[in-house]
Short mmCIF file of C-alpha atoms in Angstrom, two decimals:
data_model
loop_
_atom_site.label_atom_id
_atom_site.label_comp_id
_atom_site.label_asym_id
_atom_site.label_seq_id
_atom_site.Cartn_x
_atom_site.Cartn_y
_atom_site.Cartn_z
CA MET Y 133 -21.64 -67.34 -24.59
CA LYS Y 134 -19.21 -69.33 -26.66
CA GLN Y 135 -20.94 -68.18 -29.84
CA ILE Y 136 -20.63 -64.54 -28.86
CA LYS Y 137 -16.98 -64.94 -28.03
CA THR Y 138 -16.02 -66.48 -31.35
CA GLY Y 139 -18.72 -64.79 -33.45
CA TRP Y 140 -17.34 -61.27 -33.22
CA ARG Y 141 -14.52 -61.87 -35.70
CA PRO Y 142 -16.61 -62.38 -38.84
CA VAL Y 143 -18.94 -59.55 -37.77
CA ALA Y 144 -15.96 -57.26 -37.36
CA ALA Y 145 -14.65 -58.28 -40.77
CA ILE Y 146 -17.97 -57.42 -42.42
CA LEU Y 147 -18.15 -54.08 -40.58
CA LEU Y 148 -14.61 -53.24 -41.62
CA LEU Y 149 -15.44 -54.03 -45.24
CA LEU Y 150 -18.54 -51.81 -45.13
CA VAL Y 151 -16.71 -48.94 -43.49
CA THR Y 152 -13.85 -49.10 -46.00
CA TRP Y 153 -16.32 -49.23 -48.86
CA GLU Y 154 -18.24 -46.25 -47.53
CA ALA Y 155 -15.10 -44.20 -46.87
CA ALA Y 156 -13.51 -45.00 -50.22
CA GLY Y 157 -16.73 -44.26 -52.06
CA ARG Y 158 -17.03 -40.85 -50.44
CA ALA Y 159 -13.36 -39.96 -50.70
CA ALA Y 160 -13.09 -40.81 -54.38
CA ASP Y 161 -16.52 -39.38 -55.08
CA ILE Y 162 -17.66 -42.34 -57.12
CA PRO Y 163 -20.98 -41.68 -58.86
CA SER Y 164 -23.76 -43.74 -57.38
CA TRP Y 165 -24.79 -45.32 -60.70
CA LEU Y 166 -21.29 -46.80 -60.86
CA LEU Y 167 -20.93 -47.96 -57.27
CA PRO Y 168 -23.27 -46.73 -54.56
CA THR Y 169 -22.03 -46.59 -50.98
CA PRO Y 170 -23.55 -48.90 -48.34
CA SER Y 171 -25.45 -46.00 -46.82
CA GLN Y 172 -27.11 -45.18 -50.15
CA ILE Y 173 -28.01 -48.84 -50.61
CA TRP Y 174 -29.46 -48.90 -47.12
CA LEU Y 175 -31.58 -45.81 -47.79
CA GLU Y 176 -32.91 -47.37 -50.98
CA ALA Y 177 -33.64 -50.62 -49.19
CA MET Y 178 -35.69 -48.69 -46.63
CA ALA Y 179 -37.44 -46.37 -49.07
CA GLY Y 180 -38.20 -48.91 -51.79
CA TRP Y 181 -39.82 -51.61 -49.65
CA VAL Y 182 -43.24 -50.99 -51.18
CA ASP Y 183 -41.74 -51.33 -54.64
CA TYR Y 184 -39.97 -54.58 -54.18
CA LYS Y 185 -41.87 -56.42 -51.47
CA LEU Y 186 -44.11 -58.10 -54.04
CA HIS Y 187 -41.03 -59.12 -55.99
CA LEU Y 188 -39.51 -60.52 -52.85
CA PHE Y 189 -42.56 -62.57 -51.85
CA SER Y 190 -42.95 -63.91 -55.35
CA THR Y 191 -39.35 -65.12 -55.34
CA ILE Y 192 -39.74 -66.71 -51.91
CA LYS Y 193 -42.81 -68.57 -53.09
CA LEU Y 194 -41.12 -69.72 -56.27
CA THR Y 195 -38.02 -70.82 -54.38
CA LEU Y 196 -40.03 -72.77 -51.83
CA ILE Y 197 -42.12 -74.61 -54.39
CA GLY Y 198 -39.07 -75.28 -56.54
CA PHE Y 199 -37.00 -76.46 -53.61
CA LEU Y 200 -39.70 -78.81 -52.32
CA LEU Y 201 -40.20 -80.22 -55.79
CA GLY Y 202 -36.49 -80.52 -56.50
CA SER Y 203 -35.64 -82.12 -53.19
CA SER Y 204 -38.48 -84.62 -53.35
CA ILE Y 205 -37.40 -85.62 -56.82
CA GLY Y 206 -33.79 -85.78 -55.65
CA ILE Y 207 -34.61 -87.99 -52.67
CA THR Y 208 -36.90 -90.23 -54.70
CA ALA Y 209 -34.24 -90.58 -57.39
CA ALA Y 210 -31.59 -91.45 -54.81
CA VAL Y 211 -33.80 -94.09 -53.19
CA CYS Y 212 -34.68 -95.66 -56.54
CA LEU Y 213 -31.09 -95.67 -57.74
CA HIS Y 214 -29.95 -97.14 -54.44
CA LEU Y 215 -32.51 -99.93 -54.45
CA LEU Y 216 -31.90 -100.75 -58.11
CA PRO Y 217 -28.13 -100.93 -58.62
CA LYS Y 218 -28.50 -101.74 -62.32
CA LEU Y 219 -30.52 -98.59 -62.85
CA ARG Y 220 -27.85 -96.65 -60.97
CA GLU Y 221 -25.11 -97.89 -63.25
CA THR Y 222 -27.19 -96.92 -66.25
CA VAL Y 223 -28.38 -93.51 -65.17
CA TYR Y 224 -25.58 -92.17 -62.98
CA PRO Y 225 -23.36 -90.90 -65.83
CA LEU Y 226 -26.42 -89.28 -67.38
CA MET Y 227 -27.12 -87.53 -64.11
CA ILE Y 228 -23.61 -86.11 -63.98
CA LEU Y 229 -23.87 -85.02 -67.62
CA SER Y 230 -27.11 -83.21 -66.85
CA GLN Y 231 -25.18 -81.06 -64.40
CA ASN Y 232 -22.74 -79.97 -67.10
CA ILE Y 233 -25.42 -78.26 -69.15
CA PRO Y 234 -25.05 -74.56 -68.40
CA ILE Y 235 -28.34 -73.49 -66.87
CA ILE Y 236 -27.97 -70.04 -68.40
CA VAL Y 237 -28.11 -71.64 -71.85
CA LEU Y 238 -30.79 -74.14 -71.00
CA ALA Y 239 -33.09 -71.58 -69.47
CA PRO Y 240 -34.03 -69.70 -72.66
CA LEU Y 241 -34.66 -73.03 -74.37
CA LEU Y 242 -37.04 -74.03 -71.61
CA VAL Y 243 -38.88 -70.76 -72.13
CA ILE Y 244 -39.20 -71.54 -75.83
CA TRP Y 245 -40.58 -74.99 -75.01
CA PHE Y 246 -42.79 -74.22 -72.06
CA GLY Y 247 -43.58 -70.51 -72.30
CA PHE Y 248 -43.32 -67.86 -69.63
CA GLY Y 249 -45.39 -69.59 -66.98
CA ILE Y 250 -44.20 -71.16 -63.77
CA LEU Y 251 -43.33 -74.51 -65.34
CA PRO Y 252 -39.97 -73.64 -66.95
CA LYS Y 253 -38.96 -71.85 -63.76
CA LEU Y 254 -39.74 -74.87 -61.65
CA ILE Y 255 -37.82 -77.07 -64.06
CA ILE Y 256 -34.75 -74.86 -63.69
CA ILE Y 257 -34.89 -74.85 -59.88
CA THR Y 258 -35.51 -78.57 -59.81
CA LEU Y 259 -32.54 -79.20 -62.09
CA VAL Y 260 -30.35 -77.11 -59.85
CA CYS Y 261 -31.53 -78.64 -56.55
CA PHE Y 262 -31.99 -82.21 -57.46
CA PHE Y 263 -28.40 -83.11 -58.18
CA PRO Y 264 -26.69 -82.22 -54.87
CA ILE Y 265 -29.44 -83.99 -52.96
CA ALA Y 266 -29.45 -87.10 -55.08
CA VAL Y 267 -25.67 -87.45 -55.04
CA ALA Y 268 -25.33 -86.74 -51.32
CA THR Y 269 -28.11 -89.16 -50.42
CA LEU Y 270 -26.66 -91.90 -52.63
CA ASP Y 271 -23.32 -91.43 -50.91
CA GLY Y 272 -25.12 -91.58 -47.59
CA PHE Y 273 -26.67 -94.93 -48.45
CA ARG Y 274 -23.24 -96.22 -49.36
CA GLN Y 275 -21.94 -95.40 -45.86
CA THR Y 276 -24.15 -98.12 -44.39
CA SER Y 277 -22.07 -99.97 -41.85
CA PRO Y 278 -21.36 -103.57 -42.96
CA GLU Y 279 -21.36 -104.70 -39.32
CA LEU Y 280 -24.85 -103.38 -38.67
CA LEU Y 281 -26.03 -104.76 -41.99
CA HIS Y 282 -24.64 -108.15 -41.04
CA TYR Y 283 -26.39 -108.06 -37.69
CA LEU Y 284 -29.74 -107.13 -39.19
CA LYS Y 285 -29.46 -109.87 -41.79
CA MET Y 286 -28.59 -112.46 -39.15
CA ALA Y 287 -31.50 -111.24 -37.04
CA GLY Y 288 -33.76 -111.98 -39.96
CA ALA Y 289 -34.56 -108.49 -41.27
CA ASP Y 290 -36.01 -108.37 -44.77
CA LYS Y 291 -35.09 -105.83 -47.42
CA ARG Y 292 -37.72 -103.33 -46.37
CA GLN Y 293 -36.71 -103.48 -42.71
CA ILE Y 294 -33.04 -103.10 -43.63
CA PHE Y 295 -33.90 -100.01 -45.64
CA TRP Y 296 -36.01 -98.28 -43.02
CA LYS Y 297 -34.17 -99.36 -39.92
CA LEU Y 298 -30.64 -99.06 -41.23
CA GLU Y 299 -30.00 -97.51 -44.61
CA TRP Y 300 -32.39 -94.59 -44.41
CA PRO Y 301 -31.18 -93.37 -40.96
CA THR Y 302 -27.59 -93.84 -42.12
CA ALA Y 303 -28.18 -91.64 -45.14
CA LEU Y 304 -29.99 -88.88 -43.24
CA PRO Y 305 -26.93 -86.76 -42.31
CA ALA Y 306 -25.72 -86.86 -45.91
CA LEU Y 307 -29.21 -86.08 -47.13
CA PHE Y 308 -29.20 -82.96 -44.98
CA SER Y 309 -25.87 -81.78 -46.35
CA GLY Y 310 -27.40 -82.13 -49.79
CA LEU Y 311 -30.45 -80.16 -48.68
CA LYS Y 312 -28.27 -77.37 -47.31
CA ILE Y 313 -26.43 -76.97 -50.60
CA SER Y 314 -29.63 -77.15 -52.59
CA ALA Y 315 -31.38 -74.62 -50.40
CA THR Y 316 -28.93 -71.92 -51.42
CA TYR Y 317 -28.83 -73.12 -55.02
CA SER Y 318 -32.59 -72.96 -55.26
CA VAL Y 319 -32.59 -69.21 -54.52
CA MET Y 320 -30.07 -68.68 -57.33
CA GLY Y 321 -32.12 -70.93 -59.58
CA ALA Y 322 -35.24 -68.90 -58.87
CA VAL Y 323 -33.52 -65.59 -59.63
CA ILE Y 324 -31.98 -66.88 -62.85
CA SER Y 325 -35.31 -68.25 -64.00
CA GLU Y 326 -36.93 -64.89 -63.32
CA TRP Y 327 -34.44 -63.07 -65.53
CA LEU Y 328 -35.91 -64.80 -68.51
CA GLY Y 329 -39.27 -63.29 -68.20
CA ALA Y 330 -41.62 -63.05 -65.30
CA GLN Y 331 -44.10 -60.52 -64.03
CA ARG Y 332 -42.59 -60.42 -60.58
CA GLY Y 333 -39.57 -61.53 -58.63
CA ILE Y 334 -36.19 -60.36 -57.42
CA GLY Y 335 -34.76 -61.41 -60.78
CA VAL Y 336 -37.17 -59.08 -62.57
CA TYR Y 337 -36.46 -56.27 -60.13
CA MET Y 338 -32.75 -56.76 -60.70
CA THR Y 339 -33.01 -56.67 -64.48
CA LEU Y 340 -35.12 -53.55 -64.37
CA ALA Y 341 -32.73 -51.89 -61.94
CA SER Y 342 -29.58 -52.65 -63.91
CA SER Y 343 -31.06 -51.59 -67.23
CA SER Y 344 -32.04 -48.24 -65.73
CA PHE Y 345 -28.66 -47.79 -64.02
CA ARG Y 346 -30.20 -48.01 -60.55
CA THR Y 347 -27.13 -49.73 -59.20
CA ASP Y 348 -28.28 -49.16 -55.63
CA ARG Y 349 -31.32 -51.30 -56.38
CA VAL Y 350 -29.14 -54.03 -57.85
CA PHE Y 351 -27.30 -54.11 -54.57
CA VAL Y 352 -30.55 -54.20 -52.64
CA ALA Y 353 -31.50 -57.23 -54.74
CA ILE Y 354 -28.13 -58.86 -54.06
CA PHE Y 355 -28.58 -58.21 -50.37
CA PHE Y 356 -31.99 -59.88 -50.30
CA ILE Y 357 -30.74 -62.85 -52.27
CA MET Y 358 -28.04 -63.32 -49.65
CA VAL Y 359 -30.53 -62.97 -46.82
CA LEU Y 360 -32.86 -65.48 -48.45
CA CYS Y 361 -30.04 -68.00 -48.94
CA LEU Y 362 -29.00 -67.63 -45.32
CA LEU Y 363 -32.55 -67.93 -44.11
CA PHE Y 364 -33.13 -71.18 -45.98
CA PHE Y 365 -29.83 -72.48 -44.74
CA VAL Y 366 -30.72 -71.74 -41.13
CA ILE Y 367 -34.15 -73.35 -41.51
CA ILE Y 368 -32.58 -76.55 -42.84
CA ILE Y 369 -30.02 -76.61 -40.04
CA THR Y 370 -32.78 -76.19 -37.48
CA ILE Y 371 -34.73 -79.09 -38.93
CA GLU Y 372 -31.54 -81.15 -39.12
CA LYS Y 373 -30.82 -80.62 -35.45
CA ARG Y 374 -34.30 -81.81 -34.54
CA VAL Y 375 -34.16 -84.87 -36.76
CA ILE Y 376 -30.59 -85.99 -36.06
CA ARG Y 377 -30.50 -85.56 -32.32
CA TRP Y 378 -28.42 -88.66 -31.63
CA LYS Y 379 -25.32 -87.25 -33.27
CA LYS Y 380 -25.19 -84.18 -31.12
CA LYS Y 381 -25.72 -86.02 -27.87
CA GLY Y 382 -22.94 -88.44 -28.66
CA ALA Y 383 -20.56 -85.63 -29.51
CA GLU Y 384 -21.30 -83.87 -26.24
CA GLN Y 385 -20.42 -86.98 -24.34
CA HIS Y 386 -17.01 -87.15 -25.91
CA GLY Y 387 -16.65 -83.48 -25.26
CA MET J 711 -37.42 -125.84 -26.56
CA ALA J 712 -34.53 -125.37 -28.88
CA GLU J 713 -32.48 -128.13 -30.33
CA LEU J 714 -30.07 -127.43 -33.08
CA SER J 715 -28.50 -130.15 -35.12
CA LEU J 716 -26.12 -129.87 -38.00
CA ILE J 717 -25.78 -132.97 -40.12
CA ASP J 718 -22.85 -133.42 -42.51
CA ILE J 719 -22.52 -129.78 -43.41
CA SER J 720 -20.06 -128.97 -46.18
CA LYS J 721 -19.35 -125.63 -47.74
CA SER J 722 -16.74 -124.41 -50.15
CA PHE J 723 -15.97 -121.04 -51.67
CA GLY J 724 -14.50 -121.00 -55.14
CA GLY J 725 -13.05 -124.51 -54.88
CA ARG J 726 -11.67 -123.96 -51.38
CA GLN J 727 -13.30 -126.33 -48.94
CA VAL J 728 -14.12 -124.43 -45.75
CA LEU J 729 -16.34 -126.89 -43.90
CA GLU J 730 -16.24 -130.62 -44.40
CA ASN J 731 -18.92 -132.93 -43.03
CA VAL J 732 -19.42 -130.92 -39.88
CA SER J 733 -21.98 -132.49 -37.57
CA PHE J 734 -22.88 -131.55 -34.04
CA SER J 735 -25.88 -130.64 -32.00
CA VAL J 736 -26.94 -128.33 -29.22
CA SER J 737 -29.58 -129.60 -26.82
CA ASP J 738 -32.24 -127.57 -25.11
CA ALA J 739 -30.87 -125.12 -22.54
CA GLU J 740 -27.35 -126.23 -23.27
CA PHE J 741 -24.32 -123.94 -23.51
CA VAL J 742 -22.02 -125.13 -26.27
CA SER J 743 -18.79 -123.43 -27.29
CA ILE J 744 -16.92 -123.82 -30.52
CA VAL J 745 -13.19 -123.19 -30.44
CA GLY J 746 -10.90 -123.30 -33.39
CA PRO J 747 -7.97 -121.48 -34.92
CA SER J 748 -8.78 -118.29 -36.78
CA GLY J 749 -9.80 -118.96 -40.33
CA SER J 750 -11.31 -122.28 -39.34
CA GLY J 751 -14.67 -121.37 -40.77
CA LYS J 752 -16.37 -120.43 -37.52
CA SER J 753 -18.04 -117.41 -39.07
CA THR J 754 -19.06 -119.42 -42.10
CA LEU J 755 -20.71 -121.84 -39.72
CA PHE J 756 -22.71 -119.00 -38.19
CA HIS J 757 -23.65 -117.61 -41.57
CA LEU J 758 -25.02 -121.03 -42.45
CA ILE J 759 -27.01 -121.34 -39.23
CA GLY J 760 -28.23 -117.76 -39.61
CA GLY J 761 -29.36 -118.50 -43.13
CA LEU J 762 -27.15 -115.97 -44.91
CA LEU J 763 -25.52 -118.85 -46.76
CA GLU J 764 -26.78 -122.24 -47.86
CA PRO J 765 -24.68 -125.33 -47.30
CA ASP J 766 -23.44 -127.25 -50.35
CA ASN J 767 -24.29 -130.44 -48.55
CA GLY J 768 -26.06 -131.48 -45.41
CA ASP J 769 -28.94 -130.19 -43.36
CA ILE J 770 -29.47 -127.85 -40.44
CA TYR J 771 -32.38 -128.65 -38.18
CA LEU J 772 -33.82 -126.43 -35.51
CA ASP J 773 -36.47 -128.21 -33.44
CA ASP J 774 -36.92 -130.78 -36.22
CA LYS J 775 -37.51 -128.07 -38.80
CA ARG J 776 -35.09 -127.79 -41.67
CA VAL J 777 -33.71 -124.26 -41.64
CA ASN J 778 -31.21 -124.36 -44.52
CA GLY J 779 -30.97 -120.82 -45.87
CA LYS J 780 -33.81 -119.63 -43.67
CA ARG J 781 -33.20 -116.30 -41.98
CA GLY J 782 -34.48 -115.09 -38.66
CA ALA J 783 -34.55 -118.51 -37.02
CA ILE J 784 -31.90 -117.68 -34.44
CA SER J 785 -31.12 -114.73 -32.23
CA TYR J 786 -27.67 -113.40 -32.83
CA MET J 787 -25.01 -111.44 -30.98
CA PRO J 788 -22.12 -110.29 -33.13
CA GLN J 789 -18.50 -109.58 -32.25
CA SER J 790 -19.02 -105.81 -32.21
CA PRO J 791 -22.05 -104.59 -30.28
CA SER J 792 -23.68 -103.35 -33.51
CA LEU J 793 -26.13 -101.03 -31.80
CA LEU J 794 -27.85 -98.57 -34.09
CA PRO J 795 -26.38 -95.17 -33.15
CA TRP J 796 -29.59 -93.25 -33.84
CA ARG J 797 -31.72 -95.35 -31.53
CA THR J 798 -31.84 -95.07 -27.78
CA VAL J 799 -30.58 -98.06 -25.83
CA LEU J 800 -34.15 -99.15 -25.10
CA GLU J 801 -35.11 -99.00 -28.77
CA ASN J 802 -31.95 -100.90 -29.57
CA VAL J 803 -32.50 -103.78 -27.19
CA MET J 804 -35.99 -104.26 -28.61
CA LEU J 805 -34.71 -104.41 -32.18
CA GLY J 806 -34.38 -108.19 -32.36
CA GLY J 807 -37.99 -108.67 -31.36
CA GLU J 808 -39.11 -105.77 -33.51
CA ILE J 809 -37.77 -107.41 -36.66
CA ILE J 810 -39.78 -110.53 -35.92
CA GLY J 811 -42.75 -108.35 -34.98
CA ASP J 812 -42.78 -109.04 -31.26
CA LYS J 813 -41.89 -106.04 -29.12
CA ASN J 814 -42.22 -105.96 -25.34
CA PRO J 815 -41.09 -102.68 -23.74
CA SER J 816 -41.85 -103.59 -20.14
CA GLU J 817 -39.86 -106.80 -20.36
CA ALA J 818 -37.05 -104.87 -22.05
CA ILE J 819 -36.91 -102.30 -19.25
CA ASN J 820 -36.94 -105.10 -16.72
CA MET J 821 -34.10 -106.90 -18.43
CA MET J 822 -32.08 -103.70 -18.75
CA ALA J 823 -32.34 -103.18 -15.01
CA LYS J 824 -31.00 -106.68 -14.44
CA ALA J 825 -28.09 -105.90 -16.72
CA GLY J 826 -27.20 -102.79 -14.75
CA LEU J 827 -28.43 -100.55 -17.53
CA ALA J 828 -31.29 -98.99 -15.57
CA GLY J 829 -31.46 -95.26 -16.20
CA TYR J 830 -29.87 -95.62 -19.63
CA GLU J 831 -33.12 -96.35 -21.47
CA ASP J 832 -33.09 -93.02 -23.27
CA ALA J 833 -29.34 -92.75 -23.69
CA TYR J 834 -27.72 -93.26 -27.07
CA PRO J 835 -25.14 -96.04 -27.60
CA ASP J 836 -22.33 -93.48 -27.90
CA GLN J 837 -22.83 -92.66 -24.25
CA LEU J 838 -22.17 -96.22 -23.06
CA SER J 839 -18.85 -97.87 -22.24
CA GLY J 840 -17.63 -100.88 -24.18
CA GLY J 841 -18.86 -103.37 -21.60
CA MET J 842 -22.25 -101.70 -21.35
CA LYS J 843 -22.65 -101.81 -25.10
CA GLN J 844 -21.94 -105.53 -25.10
CA ARG J 845 -24.43 -106.06 -22.32
CA ALA J 846 -27.01 -104.14 -24.30
CA ALA J 847 -26.22 -106.28 -27.33
CA PHE J 848 -26.59 -109.41 -25.23
CA ILE J 849 -29.95 -108.30 -23.85
CA ARG J 850 -31.06 -107.51 -27.36
CA SER J 851 -30.46 -111.08 -28.37
CA MET J 852 -32.01 -112.39 -25.14
CA LEU J 853 -35.16 -110.37 -25.81
CA SER J 854 -35.43 -111.79 -29.30
CA PRO J 855 -38.07 -114.49 -29.28
CA GLN J 856 -36.00 -117.13 -31.05
CA PRO J 857 -34.98 -119.84 -28.56
CA LEU J 858 -31.44 -120.44 -29.85
CA MET J 859 -28.83 -117.76 -29.26
CA CYS J 860 -25.70 -117.61 -31.38
CA LEU J 861 -22.87 -115.57 -29.90
CA ASP J 862 -19.97 -114.79 -32.20
CA GLU J 863 -16.84 -114.00 -30.15
CA PRO J 864 -18.80 -111.37 -28.25
CA PHE J 865 -16.04 -110.45 -25.79
CA SER J 866 -13.00 -110.56 -28.03
CA ALA J 867 -12.83 -106.78 -28.40
CA LEU J 868 -12.99 -106.09 -24.66
CA ASP J 869 -10.08 -105.62 -22.29
CA GLU J 870 -9.20 -108.49 -19.96
CA PHE J 871 -10.92 -107.17 -16.82
CA THR J 872 -14.12 -106.23 -18.60
CA ARG J 873 -14.06 -109.58 -20.32
CA LEU J 874 -13.89 -111.50 -17.01
CA ASP J 875 -16.72 -109.41 -15.60
CA MET J 876 -18.77 -109.99 -18.68
CA GLN J 877 -18.26 -113.75 -18.60
CA GLN J 878 -19.42 -113.87 -15.01
CA TRP J 879 -22.36 -111.66 -15.81
CA LEU J 880 -23.28 -113.71 -18.87
CA LEU J 881 -23.36 -116.87 -16.78
CA SER J 882 -25.55 -115.30 -14.12
CA MET J 883 -27.98 -114.03 -16.76
CA TRP J 884 -28.00 -117.39 -18.47
CA GLU J 885 -28.62 -119.32 -15.29
CA GLU J 886 -31.68 -117.19 -14.69
CA HIS J 887 -33.02 -117.46 -18.24
CA ARG J 888 -31.88 -120.78 -19.57
CA ARG J 889 -31.57 -120.68 -23.31
CA SER J 890 -29.69 -122.78 -25.79
CA ILE J 891 -26.48 -120.99 -26.59
CA LEU J 892 -23.95 -121.60 -29.31
CA PHE J 893 -20.85 -119.62 -28.47
CA VAL J 894 -17.91 -119.12 -30.80
CA THR J 895 -14.57 -118.10 -29.33
CA HIS J 896 -10.86 -118.53 -29.83
CA ASN J 897 -10.21 -118.28 -26.11
CA ILE J 898 -9.95 -121.76 -24.53
CA GLU J 899 -10.35 -120.49 -20.99
CA GLU J 900 -13.50 -118.61 -21.89
CA ALA J 901 -14.97 -121.68 -23.55
CA LEU J 902 -14.18 -123.89 -20.56
CA PHE J 903 -15.46 -121.43 -18.02
CA LEU J 904 -18.80 -120.89 -19.74
CA SER J 905 -19.81 -124.10 -21.43
CA ASP J 906 -21.41 -127.45 -20.89
CA ARG J 907 -19.68 -128.73 -23.99
CA VAL J 908 -16.70 -127.58 -26.01
CA ILE J 909 -16.41 -128.47 -29.66
CA VAL J 910 -12.95 -128.19 -31.22
CA LEU J 911 -12.78 -127.41 -34.90
CA SER J 912 -9.77 -128.01 -37.10
CA SER J 913 -8.87 -125.56 -39.82
CA GLY J 914 -8.78 -125.72 -43.59
CA PRO J 915 -11.18 -127.45 -44.10
CA ALA J 916 -12.93 -127.37 -40.77
CA LEU J 917 -14.15 -130.60 -39.28
CA VAL J 918 -15.21 -131.47 -35.78
CA LYS J 919 -11.96 -132.51 -34.14
CA ALA J 920 -13.25 -133.25 -30.69
CA ASP J 921 -16.40 -132.82 -28.64
CA TYR J 922 -15.82 -132.57 -24.89
CA THR J 923 -18.41 -132.53 -22.17
CA ILE J 924 -17.16 -130.20 -19.44
CA PRO J 925 -18.00 -131.65 -16.03
CA PHE J 926 -17.68 -128.59 -13.80
CA THR J 927 -20.73 -127.94 -11.68
CA ARG J 928 -22.81 -124.83 -11.86
CA PRO J 929 -23.00 -122.10 -10.69
CA ARG J 930 -19.39 -121.57 -11.58
CA LYS J 931 -17.04 -119.36 -9.62
CA GLU J 932 -14.23 -117.28 -10.96
CA SER J 933 -11.77 -119.08 -8.69
CA MET J 934 -12.45 -122.24 -10.65
CA VAL J 935 -10.20 -120.94 -13.40
CA LEU J 936 -7.15 -121.59 -11.22
CA SER J 937 -8.13 -125.08 -10.09
CA HIS J 938 -6.06 -128.10 -11.08
CA ASP J 939 -8.86 -129.75 -13.05
CA PHE J 940 -9.47 -126.61 -15.02
CA LEU J 941 -5.84 -126.36 -16.02
CA GLU J 942 -5.83 -130.02 -17.03
CA TRP J 943 -8.78 -129.39 -19.30
CA LYS J 944 -7.11 -126.34 -20.72
CA LYS J 945 -4.05 -128.43 -21.50
CA THR J 946 -6.11 -131.12 -23.21
CA ILE J 947 -7.86 -128.67 -25.50
CA TYR J 948 -4.72 -126.67 -26.10
CA GLN J 949 -2.92 -129.80 -27.24
CA GLU J 950 -5.82 -130.74 -29.43
CA LEU J 951 -5.49 -127.38 -31.14
CA ARG J 952 -1.69 -127.58 -31.30
CA VAL J 953 -1.72 -130.90 -33.12
CA MET J 954 -3.39 -129.24 -36.04
CA THR J 955 -0.89 -126.46 -36.59
#
């Protein structure tokens, strides 16, 4: 109930935007290759399903593989850097630097090095995903409560027990915020990597559409990218709620 | 069986002497309190017994075994309840045993019922009141297999009424399951009410100033706190502490 009561505002805002867009487009008679109206985009989305469904599935697959790879590398990196503080000091600046390389510039280079296969694409997605997860998880480890740590040490816990019983659960909420950011980034990463050369994918569909002035199709692609991002986001939130149940229950208690 | 003895323990940090030749012992099933002004090295003492620190000098024996710098030899109850927020209360109270590799759920449930925590097995610590959290923390250390319990000002964060309840409760639990307890506090009344012996520490550097055997019979009643003898004892220890400042 509560969600319905508060949820109508953003929905109304989106509807208003669409209606204005549609009305302005018709009133000013803007040609559809310049800016199609929402209704034209909708018609294309309906009619072109057969054309782009393969592209869509290919992108979903690429995103999923890339995301899983990127997040596992991100989590592993965070754990290693956390357990080895010297390594962290050494590598952390390098990690931040790696994020300052513009992906759009790096991507063609990766194609030169690794060809048009799936490998350069996975590298791009991994690069994009890994950083938010690694940084968030590292921050999460650092939030370990000194009181709890003190108790566990006094109770005789060894390093492994401290990690699994204390540090890892402490870092989980932060890890999930990292995953949420990366989930949306990974869709972008997949699309960008497809621009460079692929047989299939939303990125390919988009390039083809824009070079043939099918602006309506570009918007269809944009729409699906947004839907994909949202979908991944929701999936992560659902998993998060199952894994971190204790937080919610506590919050309810305090009302 | 649990006998703790500290022999000539000294410890300094960066040239500042914190403990100087501290010696005392806790016999089996004895309740010993340590009182001292804040900053008198009470926590350092616990860190040494718990094995987080090693003494510069002297030896710590637990049941004739030297435990200098050895962790996991005692069961510990800290000042804050320190329950893991992501574990249910039941999983929390078993943590002490779990670390040593000795978990006993049925005993834990039993003990929780005695502590008035029945029905809260699957609750999370956030859902408990301050006193309940401390009781859970106490049970956790009771369920740990180590025979010596070290309690570090466990009630200092509670309000006065809860604190009195908790002291009474602690005594009743302890009388049922006699364990050796080393109890640190800065509250003289609390120390007198609970203990068989009260050890007074001086500050900077800490040394054992006095070691009193408290003669009150057990089980102890709350009304005892207002008796003449009790107040006399309070005065004695208070003066002992005053001399130092």
